[in-house]
PDB file of C-alpha atoms in Angstrom:
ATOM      1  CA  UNK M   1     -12.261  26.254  31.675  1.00 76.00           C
ATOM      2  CA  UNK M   2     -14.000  29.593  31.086  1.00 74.00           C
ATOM      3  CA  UNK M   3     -13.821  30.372  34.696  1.00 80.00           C
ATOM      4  CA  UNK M   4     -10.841  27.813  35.676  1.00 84.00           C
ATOM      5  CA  UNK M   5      -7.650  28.667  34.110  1.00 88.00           C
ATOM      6  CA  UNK M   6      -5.494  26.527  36.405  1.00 94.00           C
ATOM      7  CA  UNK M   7      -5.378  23.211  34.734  1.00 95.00           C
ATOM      8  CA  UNK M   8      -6.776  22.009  37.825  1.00 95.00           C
ATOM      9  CA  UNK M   9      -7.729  18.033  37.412  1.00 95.00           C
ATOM     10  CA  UNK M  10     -11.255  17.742  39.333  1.00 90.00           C
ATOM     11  CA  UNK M  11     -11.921  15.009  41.305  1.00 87.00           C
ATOM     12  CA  UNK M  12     -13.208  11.678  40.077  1.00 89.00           C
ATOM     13  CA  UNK M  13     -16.181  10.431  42.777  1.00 88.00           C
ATOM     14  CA  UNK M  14     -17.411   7.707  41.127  1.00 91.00           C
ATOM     15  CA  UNK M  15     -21.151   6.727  40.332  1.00 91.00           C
ATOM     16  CA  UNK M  16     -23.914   4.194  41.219  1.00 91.00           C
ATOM     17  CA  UNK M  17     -23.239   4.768  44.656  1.00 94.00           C
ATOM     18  CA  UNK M  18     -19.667   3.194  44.312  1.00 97.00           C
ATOM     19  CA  UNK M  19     -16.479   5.022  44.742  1.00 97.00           C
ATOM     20  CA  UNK M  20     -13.728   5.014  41.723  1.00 97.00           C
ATOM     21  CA  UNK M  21     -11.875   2.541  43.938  1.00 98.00           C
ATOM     22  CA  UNK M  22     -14.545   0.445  44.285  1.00 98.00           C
ATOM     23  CA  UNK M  23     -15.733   0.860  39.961  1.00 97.00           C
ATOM     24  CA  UNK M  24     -12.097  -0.621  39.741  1.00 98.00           C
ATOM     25  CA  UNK M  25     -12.025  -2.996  42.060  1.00 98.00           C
ATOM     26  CA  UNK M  26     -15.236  -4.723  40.921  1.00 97.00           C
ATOM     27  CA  UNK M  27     -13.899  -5.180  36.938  1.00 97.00           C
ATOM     28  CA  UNK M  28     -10.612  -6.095  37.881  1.00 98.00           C
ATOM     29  CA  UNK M  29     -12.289  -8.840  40.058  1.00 98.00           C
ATOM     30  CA  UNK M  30     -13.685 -10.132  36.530  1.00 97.00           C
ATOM     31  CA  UNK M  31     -10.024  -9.965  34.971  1.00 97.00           C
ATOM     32  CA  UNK M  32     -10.705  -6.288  33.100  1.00 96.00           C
ATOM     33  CA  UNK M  33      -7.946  -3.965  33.069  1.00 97.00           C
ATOM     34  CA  UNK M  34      -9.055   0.047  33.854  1.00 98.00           C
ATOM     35  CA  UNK M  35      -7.621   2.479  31.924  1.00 98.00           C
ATOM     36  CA  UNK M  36      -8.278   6.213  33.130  1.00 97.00           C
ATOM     37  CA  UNK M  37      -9.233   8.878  30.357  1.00 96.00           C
ATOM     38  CA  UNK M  38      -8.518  12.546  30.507  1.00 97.00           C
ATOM     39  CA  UNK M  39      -9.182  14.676  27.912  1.00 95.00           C
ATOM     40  CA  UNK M  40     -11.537  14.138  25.204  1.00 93.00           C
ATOM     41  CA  UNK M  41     -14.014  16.667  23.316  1.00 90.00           C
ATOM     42  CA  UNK M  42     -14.613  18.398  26.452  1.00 88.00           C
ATOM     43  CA  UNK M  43     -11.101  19.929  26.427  1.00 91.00           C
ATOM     44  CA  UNK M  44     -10.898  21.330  23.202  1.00 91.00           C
ATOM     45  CA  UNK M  45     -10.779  19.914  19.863  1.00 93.00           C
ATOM     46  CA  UNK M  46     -10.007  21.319  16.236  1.00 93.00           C
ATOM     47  CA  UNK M  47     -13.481  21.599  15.090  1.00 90.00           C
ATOM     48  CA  UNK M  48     -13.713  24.267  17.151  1.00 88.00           C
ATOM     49  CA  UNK M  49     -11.552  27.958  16.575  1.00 89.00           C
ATOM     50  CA  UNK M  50      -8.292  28.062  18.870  1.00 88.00           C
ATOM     51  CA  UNK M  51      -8.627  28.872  22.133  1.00 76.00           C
ATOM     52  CA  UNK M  52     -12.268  30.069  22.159  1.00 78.00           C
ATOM     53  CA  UNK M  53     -13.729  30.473  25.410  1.00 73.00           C
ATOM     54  CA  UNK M  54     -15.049  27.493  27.463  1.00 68.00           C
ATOM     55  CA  UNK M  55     -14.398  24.286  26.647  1.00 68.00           C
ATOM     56  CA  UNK M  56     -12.260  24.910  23.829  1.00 76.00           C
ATOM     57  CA  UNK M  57      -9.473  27.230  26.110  1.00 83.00           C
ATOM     58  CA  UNK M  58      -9.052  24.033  28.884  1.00 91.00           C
ATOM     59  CA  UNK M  59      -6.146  22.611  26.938  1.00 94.00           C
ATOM     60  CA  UNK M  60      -4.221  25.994  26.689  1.00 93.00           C
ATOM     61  CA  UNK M  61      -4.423  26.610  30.128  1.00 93.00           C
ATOM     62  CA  UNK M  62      -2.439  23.594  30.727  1.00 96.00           C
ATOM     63  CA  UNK M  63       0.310  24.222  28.452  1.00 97.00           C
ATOM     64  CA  UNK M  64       2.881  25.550  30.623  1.00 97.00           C
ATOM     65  CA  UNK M  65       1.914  23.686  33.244  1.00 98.00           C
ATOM     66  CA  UNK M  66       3.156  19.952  32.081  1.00 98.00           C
ATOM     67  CA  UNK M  67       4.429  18.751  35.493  1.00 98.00           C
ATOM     68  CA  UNK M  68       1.321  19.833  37.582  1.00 98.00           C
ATOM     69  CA  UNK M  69      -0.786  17.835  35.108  1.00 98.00           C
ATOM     70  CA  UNK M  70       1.486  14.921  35.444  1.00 98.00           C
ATOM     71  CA  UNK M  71       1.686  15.014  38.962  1.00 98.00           C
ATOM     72  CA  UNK M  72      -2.574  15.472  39.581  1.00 98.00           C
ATOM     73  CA  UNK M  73      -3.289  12.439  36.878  1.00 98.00           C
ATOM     74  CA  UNK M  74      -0.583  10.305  38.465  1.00 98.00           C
ATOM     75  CA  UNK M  75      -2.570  10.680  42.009  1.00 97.00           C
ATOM     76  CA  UNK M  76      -5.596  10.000  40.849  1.00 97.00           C
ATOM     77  CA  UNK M  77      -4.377   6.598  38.734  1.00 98.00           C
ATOM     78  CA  UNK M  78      -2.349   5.479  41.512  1.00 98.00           C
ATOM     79  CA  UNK M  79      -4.655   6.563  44.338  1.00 97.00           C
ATOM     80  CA  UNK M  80      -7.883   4.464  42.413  1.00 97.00           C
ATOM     81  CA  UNK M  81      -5.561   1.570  41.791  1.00 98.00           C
ATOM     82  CA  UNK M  82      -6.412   1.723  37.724  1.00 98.00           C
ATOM     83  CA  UNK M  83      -4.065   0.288  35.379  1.00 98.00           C
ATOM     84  CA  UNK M  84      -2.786   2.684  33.605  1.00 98.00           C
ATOM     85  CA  UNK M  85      -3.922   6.532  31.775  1.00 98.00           C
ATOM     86  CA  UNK M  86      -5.153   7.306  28.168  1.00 98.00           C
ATOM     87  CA  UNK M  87      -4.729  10.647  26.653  1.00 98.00           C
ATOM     88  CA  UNK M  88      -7.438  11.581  24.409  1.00 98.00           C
ATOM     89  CA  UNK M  89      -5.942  14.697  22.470  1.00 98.00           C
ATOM     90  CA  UNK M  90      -8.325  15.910  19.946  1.00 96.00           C
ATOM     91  CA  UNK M  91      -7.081  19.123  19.901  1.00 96.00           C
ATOM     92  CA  UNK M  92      -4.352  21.486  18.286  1.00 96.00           C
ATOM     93  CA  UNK M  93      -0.720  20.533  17.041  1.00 97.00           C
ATOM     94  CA  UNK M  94       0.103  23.087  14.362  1.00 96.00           C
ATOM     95  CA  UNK M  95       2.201  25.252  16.543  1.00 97.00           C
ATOM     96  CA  UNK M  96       5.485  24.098  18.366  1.00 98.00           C
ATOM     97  CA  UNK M  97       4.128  24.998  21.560  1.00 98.00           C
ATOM     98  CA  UNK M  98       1.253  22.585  21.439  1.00 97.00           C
ATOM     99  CA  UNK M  99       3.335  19.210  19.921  1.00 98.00           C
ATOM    100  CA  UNK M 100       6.058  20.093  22.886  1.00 98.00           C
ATOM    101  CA  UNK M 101       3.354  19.949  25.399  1.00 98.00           C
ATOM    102  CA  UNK M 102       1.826  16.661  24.037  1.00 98.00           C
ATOM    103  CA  UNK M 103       5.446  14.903  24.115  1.00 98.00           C
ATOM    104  CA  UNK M 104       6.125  16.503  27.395  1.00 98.00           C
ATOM    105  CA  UNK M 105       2.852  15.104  28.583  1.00 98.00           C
ATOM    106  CA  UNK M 106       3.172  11.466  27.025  1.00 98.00           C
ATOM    107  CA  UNK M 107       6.832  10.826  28.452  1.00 98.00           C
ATOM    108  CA  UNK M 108       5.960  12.582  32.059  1.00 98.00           C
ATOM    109  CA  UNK M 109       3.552   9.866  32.308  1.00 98.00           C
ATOM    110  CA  UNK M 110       5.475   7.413  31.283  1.00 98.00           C
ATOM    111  CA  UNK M 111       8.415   8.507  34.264  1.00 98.00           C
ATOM    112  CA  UNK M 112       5.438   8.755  36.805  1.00 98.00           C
ATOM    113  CA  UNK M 113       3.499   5.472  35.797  1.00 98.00           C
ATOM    114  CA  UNK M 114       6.100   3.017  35.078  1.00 97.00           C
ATOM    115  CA  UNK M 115       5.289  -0.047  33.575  1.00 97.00           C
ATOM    116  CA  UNK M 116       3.185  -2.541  34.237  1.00 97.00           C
ATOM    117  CA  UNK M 117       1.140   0.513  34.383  1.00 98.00           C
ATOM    118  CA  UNK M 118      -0.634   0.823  31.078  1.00 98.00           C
ATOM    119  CA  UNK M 119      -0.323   4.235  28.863  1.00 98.00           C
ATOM    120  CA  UNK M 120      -2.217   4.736  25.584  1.00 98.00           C
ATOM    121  CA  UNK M 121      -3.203   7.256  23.877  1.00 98.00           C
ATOM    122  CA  UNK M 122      -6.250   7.741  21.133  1.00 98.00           C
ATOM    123  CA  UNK M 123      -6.310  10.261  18.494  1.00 98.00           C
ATOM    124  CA  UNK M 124      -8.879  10.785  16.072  1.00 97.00           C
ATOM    125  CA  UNK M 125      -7.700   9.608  12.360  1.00 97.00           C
ATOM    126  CA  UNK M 126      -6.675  12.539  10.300  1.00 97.00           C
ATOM    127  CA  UNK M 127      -3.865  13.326  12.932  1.00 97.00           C
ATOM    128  CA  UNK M 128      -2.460  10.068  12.164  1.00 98.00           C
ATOM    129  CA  UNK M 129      -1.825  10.301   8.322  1.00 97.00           C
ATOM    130  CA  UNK M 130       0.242  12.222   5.839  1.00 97.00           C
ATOM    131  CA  UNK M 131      -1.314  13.909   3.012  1.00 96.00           C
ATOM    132  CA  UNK M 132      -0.505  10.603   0.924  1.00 95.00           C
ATOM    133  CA  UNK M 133      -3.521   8.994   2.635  1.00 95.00           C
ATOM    134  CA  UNK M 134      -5.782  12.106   2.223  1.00 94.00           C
ATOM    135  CA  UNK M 135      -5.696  15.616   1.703  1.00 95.00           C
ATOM    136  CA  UNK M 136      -6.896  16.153   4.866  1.00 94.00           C
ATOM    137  CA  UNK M 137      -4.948  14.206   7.174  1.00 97.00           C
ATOM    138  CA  UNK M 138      -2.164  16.048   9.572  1.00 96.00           C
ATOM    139  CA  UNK M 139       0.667  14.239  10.360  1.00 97.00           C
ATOM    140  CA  UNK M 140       2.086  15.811  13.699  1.00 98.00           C
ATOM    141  CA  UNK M 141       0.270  13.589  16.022  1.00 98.00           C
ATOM    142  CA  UNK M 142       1.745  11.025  13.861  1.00 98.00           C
ATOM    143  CA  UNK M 143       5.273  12.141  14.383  1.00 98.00           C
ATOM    144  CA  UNK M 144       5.182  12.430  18.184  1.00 98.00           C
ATOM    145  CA  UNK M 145       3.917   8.820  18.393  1.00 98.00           C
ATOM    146  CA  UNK M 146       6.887   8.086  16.071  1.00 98.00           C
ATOM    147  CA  UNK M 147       8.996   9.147  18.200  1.00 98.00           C
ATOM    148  CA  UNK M 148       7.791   7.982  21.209  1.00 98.00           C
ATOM    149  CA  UNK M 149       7.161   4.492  20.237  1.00 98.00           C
ATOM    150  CA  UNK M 150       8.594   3.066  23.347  1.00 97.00           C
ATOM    151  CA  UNK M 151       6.936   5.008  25.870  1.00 98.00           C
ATOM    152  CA  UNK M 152       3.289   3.555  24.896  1.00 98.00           C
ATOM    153  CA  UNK M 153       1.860   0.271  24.906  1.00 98.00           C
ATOM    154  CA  UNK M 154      -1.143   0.588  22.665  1.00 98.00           C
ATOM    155  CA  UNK M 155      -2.892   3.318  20.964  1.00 98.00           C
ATOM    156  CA  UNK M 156      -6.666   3.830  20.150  1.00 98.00           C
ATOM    157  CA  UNK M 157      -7.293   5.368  16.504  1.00 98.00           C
ATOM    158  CA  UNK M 158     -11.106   7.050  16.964  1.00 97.00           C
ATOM    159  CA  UNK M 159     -11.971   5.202  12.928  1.00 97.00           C
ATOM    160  CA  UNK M 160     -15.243   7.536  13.420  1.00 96.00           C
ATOM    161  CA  UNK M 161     -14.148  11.415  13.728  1.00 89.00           C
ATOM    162  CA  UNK M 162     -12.324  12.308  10.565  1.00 92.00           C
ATOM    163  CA  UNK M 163     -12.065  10.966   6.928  1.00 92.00           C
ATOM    164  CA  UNK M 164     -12.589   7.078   7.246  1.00 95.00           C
ATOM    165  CA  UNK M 165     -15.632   5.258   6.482  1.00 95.00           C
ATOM    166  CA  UNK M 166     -14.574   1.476   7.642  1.00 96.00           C
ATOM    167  CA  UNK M 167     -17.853  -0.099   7.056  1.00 95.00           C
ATOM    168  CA  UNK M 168     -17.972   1.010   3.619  1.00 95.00           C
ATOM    169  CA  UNK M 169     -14.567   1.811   2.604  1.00 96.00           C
ATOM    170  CA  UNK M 170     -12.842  -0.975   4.266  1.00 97.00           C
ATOM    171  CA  UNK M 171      -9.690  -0.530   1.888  1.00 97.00           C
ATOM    172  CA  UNK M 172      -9.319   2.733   2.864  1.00 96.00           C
ATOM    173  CA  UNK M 173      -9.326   2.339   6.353  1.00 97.00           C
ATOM    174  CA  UNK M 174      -6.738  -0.645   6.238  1.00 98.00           C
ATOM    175  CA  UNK M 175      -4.487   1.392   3.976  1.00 98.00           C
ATOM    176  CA  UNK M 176      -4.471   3.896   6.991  1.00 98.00           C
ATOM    177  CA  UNK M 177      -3.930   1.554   9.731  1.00 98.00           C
ATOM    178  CA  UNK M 178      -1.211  -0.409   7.818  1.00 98.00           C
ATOM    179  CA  UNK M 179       0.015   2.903   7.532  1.00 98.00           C
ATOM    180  CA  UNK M 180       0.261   3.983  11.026  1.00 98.00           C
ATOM    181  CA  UNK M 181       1.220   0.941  12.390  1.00 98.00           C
ATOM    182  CA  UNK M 182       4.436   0.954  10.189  1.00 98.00           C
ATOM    183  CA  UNK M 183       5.543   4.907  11.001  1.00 98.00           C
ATOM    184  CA  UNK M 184       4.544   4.899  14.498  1.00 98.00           C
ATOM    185  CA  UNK M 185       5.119   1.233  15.590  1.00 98.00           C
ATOM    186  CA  UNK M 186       8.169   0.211  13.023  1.00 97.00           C
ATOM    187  CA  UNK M 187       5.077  -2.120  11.491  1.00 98.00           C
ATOM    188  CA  UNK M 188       4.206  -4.070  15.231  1.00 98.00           C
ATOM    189  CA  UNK M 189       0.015  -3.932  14.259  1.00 98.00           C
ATOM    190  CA  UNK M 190      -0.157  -5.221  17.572  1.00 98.00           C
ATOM    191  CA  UNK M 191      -0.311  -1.537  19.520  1.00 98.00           C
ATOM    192  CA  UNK M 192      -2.994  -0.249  17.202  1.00 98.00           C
ATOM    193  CA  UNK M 193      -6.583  -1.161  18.586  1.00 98.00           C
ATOM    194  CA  UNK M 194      -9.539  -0.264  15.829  1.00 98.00           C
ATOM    195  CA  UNK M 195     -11.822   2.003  16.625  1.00 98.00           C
ATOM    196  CA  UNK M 196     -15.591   2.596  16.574  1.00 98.00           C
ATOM    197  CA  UNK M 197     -18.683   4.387  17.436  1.00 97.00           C
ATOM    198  CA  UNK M 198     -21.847   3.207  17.962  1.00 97.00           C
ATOM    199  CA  UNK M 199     -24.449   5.769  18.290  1.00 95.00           C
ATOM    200  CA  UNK M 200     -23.127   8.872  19.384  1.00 91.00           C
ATOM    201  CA  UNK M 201     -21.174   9.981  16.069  1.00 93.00           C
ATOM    202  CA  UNK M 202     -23.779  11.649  13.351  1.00 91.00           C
ATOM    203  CA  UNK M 203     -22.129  10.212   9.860  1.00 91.00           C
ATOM    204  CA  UNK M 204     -19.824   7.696  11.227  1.00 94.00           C
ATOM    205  CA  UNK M 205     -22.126   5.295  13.825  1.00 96.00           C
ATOM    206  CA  UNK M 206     -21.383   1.409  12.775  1.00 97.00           C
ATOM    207  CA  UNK M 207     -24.096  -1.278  13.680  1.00 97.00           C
ATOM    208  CA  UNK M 208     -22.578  -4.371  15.053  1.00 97.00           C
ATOM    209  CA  UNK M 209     -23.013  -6.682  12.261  1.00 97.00           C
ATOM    210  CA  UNK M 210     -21.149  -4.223  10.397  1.00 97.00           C
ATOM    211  CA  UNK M 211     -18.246  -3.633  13.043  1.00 98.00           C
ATOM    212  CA  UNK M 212     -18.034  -7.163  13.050  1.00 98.00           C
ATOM    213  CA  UNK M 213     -17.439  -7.669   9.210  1.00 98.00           C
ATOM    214  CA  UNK M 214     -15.038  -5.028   9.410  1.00 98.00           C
ATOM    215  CA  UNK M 215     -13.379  -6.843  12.553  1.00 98.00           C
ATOM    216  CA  UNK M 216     -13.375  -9.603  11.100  1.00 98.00           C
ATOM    217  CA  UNK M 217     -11.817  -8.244   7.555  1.00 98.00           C
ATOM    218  CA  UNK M 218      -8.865  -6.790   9.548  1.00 98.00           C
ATOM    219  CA  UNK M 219      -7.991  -9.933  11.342  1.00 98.00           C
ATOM    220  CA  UNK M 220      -7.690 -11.705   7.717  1.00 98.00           C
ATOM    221  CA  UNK M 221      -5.374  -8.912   6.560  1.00 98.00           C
ATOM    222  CA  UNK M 222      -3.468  -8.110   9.472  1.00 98.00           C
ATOM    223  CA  UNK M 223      -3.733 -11.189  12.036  1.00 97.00           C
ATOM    224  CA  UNK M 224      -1.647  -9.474  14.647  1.00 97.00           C
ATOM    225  CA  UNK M 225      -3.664  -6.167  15.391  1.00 98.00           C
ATOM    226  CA  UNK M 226      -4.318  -4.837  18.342  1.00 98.00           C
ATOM    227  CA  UNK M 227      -8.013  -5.781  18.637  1.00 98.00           C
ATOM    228  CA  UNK M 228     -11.014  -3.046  18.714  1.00 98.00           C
ATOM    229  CA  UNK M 229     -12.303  -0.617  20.774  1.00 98.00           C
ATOM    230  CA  UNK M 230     -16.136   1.401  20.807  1.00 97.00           C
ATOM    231  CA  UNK M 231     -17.345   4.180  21.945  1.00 95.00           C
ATOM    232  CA  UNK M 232     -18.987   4.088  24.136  1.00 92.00           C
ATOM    233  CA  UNK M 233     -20.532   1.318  26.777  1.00 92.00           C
ATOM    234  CA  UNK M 234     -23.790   3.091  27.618  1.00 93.00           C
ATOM    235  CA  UNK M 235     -25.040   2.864  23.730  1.00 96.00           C
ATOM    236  CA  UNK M 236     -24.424  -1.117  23.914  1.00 97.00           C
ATOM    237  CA  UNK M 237     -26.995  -1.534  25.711  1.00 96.00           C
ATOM    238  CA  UNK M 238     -27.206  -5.394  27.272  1.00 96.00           C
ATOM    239  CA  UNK M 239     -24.031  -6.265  25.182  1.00 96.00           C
ATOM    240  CA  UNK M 240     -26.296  -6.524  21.888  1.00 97.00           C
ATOM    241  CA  UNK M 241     -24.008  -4.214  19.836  1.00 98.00           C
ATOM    242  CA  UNK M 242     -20.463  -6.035  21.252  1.00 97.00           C
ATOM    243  CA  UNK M 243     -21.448  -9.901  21.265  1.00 97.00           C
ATOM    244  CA  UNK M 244     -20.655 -10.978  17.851  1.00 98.00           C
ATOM    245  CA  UNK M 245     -17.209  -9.233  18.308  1.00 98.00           C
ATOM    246  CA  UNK M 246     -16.634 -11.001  21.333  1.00 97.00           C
ATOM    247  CA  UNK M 247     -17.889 -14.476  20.314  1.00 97.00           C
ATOM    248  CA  UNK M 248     -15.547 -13.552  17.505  1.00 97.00           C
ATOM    249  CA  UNK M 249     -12.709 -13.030  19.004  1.00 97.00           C
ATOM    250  CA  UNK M 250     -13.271 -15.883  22.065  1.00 95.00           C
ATOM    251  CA  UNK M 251     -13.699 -18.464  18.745  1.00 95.00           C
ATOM    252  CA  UNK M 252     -10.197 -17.098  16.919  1.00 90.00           C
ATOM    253  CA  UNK M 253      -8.775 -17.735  20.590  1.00 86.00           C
ATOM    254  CA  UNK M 254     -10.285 -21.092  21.505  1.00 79.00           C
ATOM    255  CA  UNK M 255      -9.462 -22.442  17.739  1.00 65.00           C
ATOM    256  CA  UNK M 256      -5.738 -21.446  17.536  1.00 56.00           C
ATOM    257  CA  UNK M 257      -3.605 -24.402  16.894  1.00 57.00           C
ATOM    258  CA  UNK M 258      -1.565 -24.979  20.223  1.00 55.00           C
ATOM    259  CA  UNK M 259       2.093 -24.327  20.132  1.00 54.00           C
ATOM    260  CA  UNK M 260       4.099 -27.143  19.159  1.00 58.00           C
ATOM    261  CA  UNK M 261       6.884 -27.673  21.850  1.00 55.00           C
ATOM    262  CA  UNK M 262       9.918 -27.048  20.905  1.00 58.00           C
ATOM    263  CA  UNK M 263      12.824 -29.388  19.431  1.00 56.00           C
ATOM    264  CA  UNK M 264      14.831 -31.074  21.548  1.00 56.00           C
ATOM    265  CA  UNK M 265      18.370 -30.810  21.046  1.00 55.00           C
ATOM    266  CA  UNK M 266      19.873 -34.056  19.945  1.00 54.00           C
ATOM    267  CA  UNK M 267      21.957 -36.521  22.055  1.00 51.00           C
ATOM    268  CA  UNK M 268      25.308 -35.595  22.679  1.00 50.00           C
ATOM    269  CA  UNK M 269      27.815 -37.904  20.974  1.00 46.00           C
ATOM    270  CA  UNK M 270      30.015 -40.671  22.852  1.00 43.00           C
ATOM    271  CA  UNK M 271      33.219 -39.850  24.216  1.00 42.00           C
ATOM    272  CA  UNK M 272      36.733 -41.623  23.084  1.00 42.00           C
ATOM    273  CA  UNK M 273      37.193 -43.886  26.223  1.00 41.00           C
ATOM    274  CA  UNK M 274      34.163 -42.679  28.303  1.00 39.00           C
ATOM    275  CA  UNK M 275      31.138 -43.558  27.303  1.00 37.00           C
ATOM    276  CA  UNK M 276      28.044 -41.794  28.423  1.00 35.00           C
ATOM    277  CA  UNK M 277      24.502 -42.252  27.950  1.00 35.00           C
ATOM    278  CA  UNK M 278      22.970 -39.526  25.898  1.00 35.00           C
ATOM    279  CA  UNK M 279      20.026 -37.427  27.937  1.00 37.00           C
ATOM    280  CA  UNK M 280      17.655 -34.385  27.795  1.00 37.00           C
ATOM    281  CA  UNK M 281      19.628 -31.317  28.223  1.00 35.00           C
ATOM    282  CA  UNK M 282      17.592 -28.800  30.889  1.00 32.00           C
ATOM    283  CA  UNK M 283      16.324 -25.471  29.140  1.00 35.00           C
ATOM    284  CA  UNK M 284      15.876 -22.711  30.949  1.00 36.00           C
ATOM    285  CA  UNK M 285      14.024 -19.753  29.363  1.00 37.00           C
TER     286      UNK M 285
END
């Protein structure tokens, strides 16, 4: 971005000797759904003073240019055959320039990847709070969401770059998702996926027994979130940090009572003068 001021999406090639077509391909033959990422701490964040040069300037080069951006990510989703984009916004929202941009970029991609096509997004937590939460938290990230509920199918709260502390302030941390499910999601838990970070986050790293507690904590509390999420695969390293969650969650699903079927409506009574037998009455969903 220091030389680059363009917004200019660069190419994804893939890795491991596979192309991004073929990376997708090969999990979606296992039944995993690929979500593309752009953004992230590479683009700017708010640790960093605004619009310093490098890696902090990419977003504001991209500011004005809202339909470009669409237009480049929806190629590359489309084009790889992915399942849908996540926006990982870490960065600015103070001024009205920067929240019109972020809306203008969440509902362009929503108009160029229609559903089934998946779009998330996933902020860090103080831009998902008010001030009633902590002191700290900014609420503008928050809003947008709000406010375009409808547009996006799940988001992806980063519980390990701000003020929580899940594995050791539990309470806390529910208190904020409960929180941001309700003002964001009208209270469906169901579009708010917990996140964590394994290694790479100095202060805020949670080992898997400890993930799992706190996984297994929020599914008491609030049975119909939206699962979890870590950061990131290459720290898991032969699925030793992930298995408990997973045996976790493949026991809650594997033990659910079944749905009972549903009532049948009751025989229709006899007729003055024409009798009829009473039957099953076809339902169609």
């Amino acid at each position: 971005c220091e030389t680059d001021l363009t917004c200019t999406v660069q190419g994804l090639p893939g890795c491991g000797g596979k192309s991004l077509v073929e990376m997708v391909g090969d999990l979606q033959s296992v039944g995993v759904k690929v979500i593309l990422s752009f953004g992230g701490a590479s683009m700017g964040g708010v640790w960093e003073a605004k619009g310093d040069p490098g890696s902090n300037s990419c977003w504001e080069h991209c500011l004005d240019k809202v339909d470009a951006l669409v237009s480049q990510l929806a190629a590359i989703v489309l084009a790889s055959g992915a399942d849908g984009i996540d926006v990982d916004y870490e960065y600015y929202l103070d001024e009205a320039k920067y929240r019109e941009f972020l809306a203008a970029l969440t509902s362009g991609l929503r108009t160029a990847l229609p559903s089934p096509l998946l779009l998330t997004h996933a902020p860090m937590d103080p831009d998902l709070c008010t001030t009633s939460i902590h002191p700290g938290c900014r609420e503008e990230y928050l809003n947008i969401l709000a406010g375009q509920s409808e547009m996006i199918d799940f988001i992806m709260p980063q519980y390990y770059n701000g003020w929580q502390r899940p594995s050791t302030n539990f309470t806390g941390a529910l208190q904020h998702f409960s929180a941001l499910a309700s003002t964001a999601f009208g209270g469906d838990a169901s579009k708010v996926v917990f996140g964590f970070c394994v290694s790479d986050c100095t202060g805020f790293n949670t080992g898997g027994a400890d993930a799992l507690r706190v996984v297994q904590l929020l599914d008491a509390a609030v049975p119909a979130n939206g699962g979890s999420f870590f950061w990131e695969s290459s720290a898991d390293v032969g699925g030793a940090w992930s298995r408990g969650i997973a045996d976790h969650y493949l026991a809650s699903q594997t033990s659910a009572p079944p749905t009972p079927p549903p009532t049948p409506p009751p025989p229709r009574p006899l007729l003055p003068r024409r009798p009829r037998a009473a039957g099953r009455e076809r339902c169609e969903a």
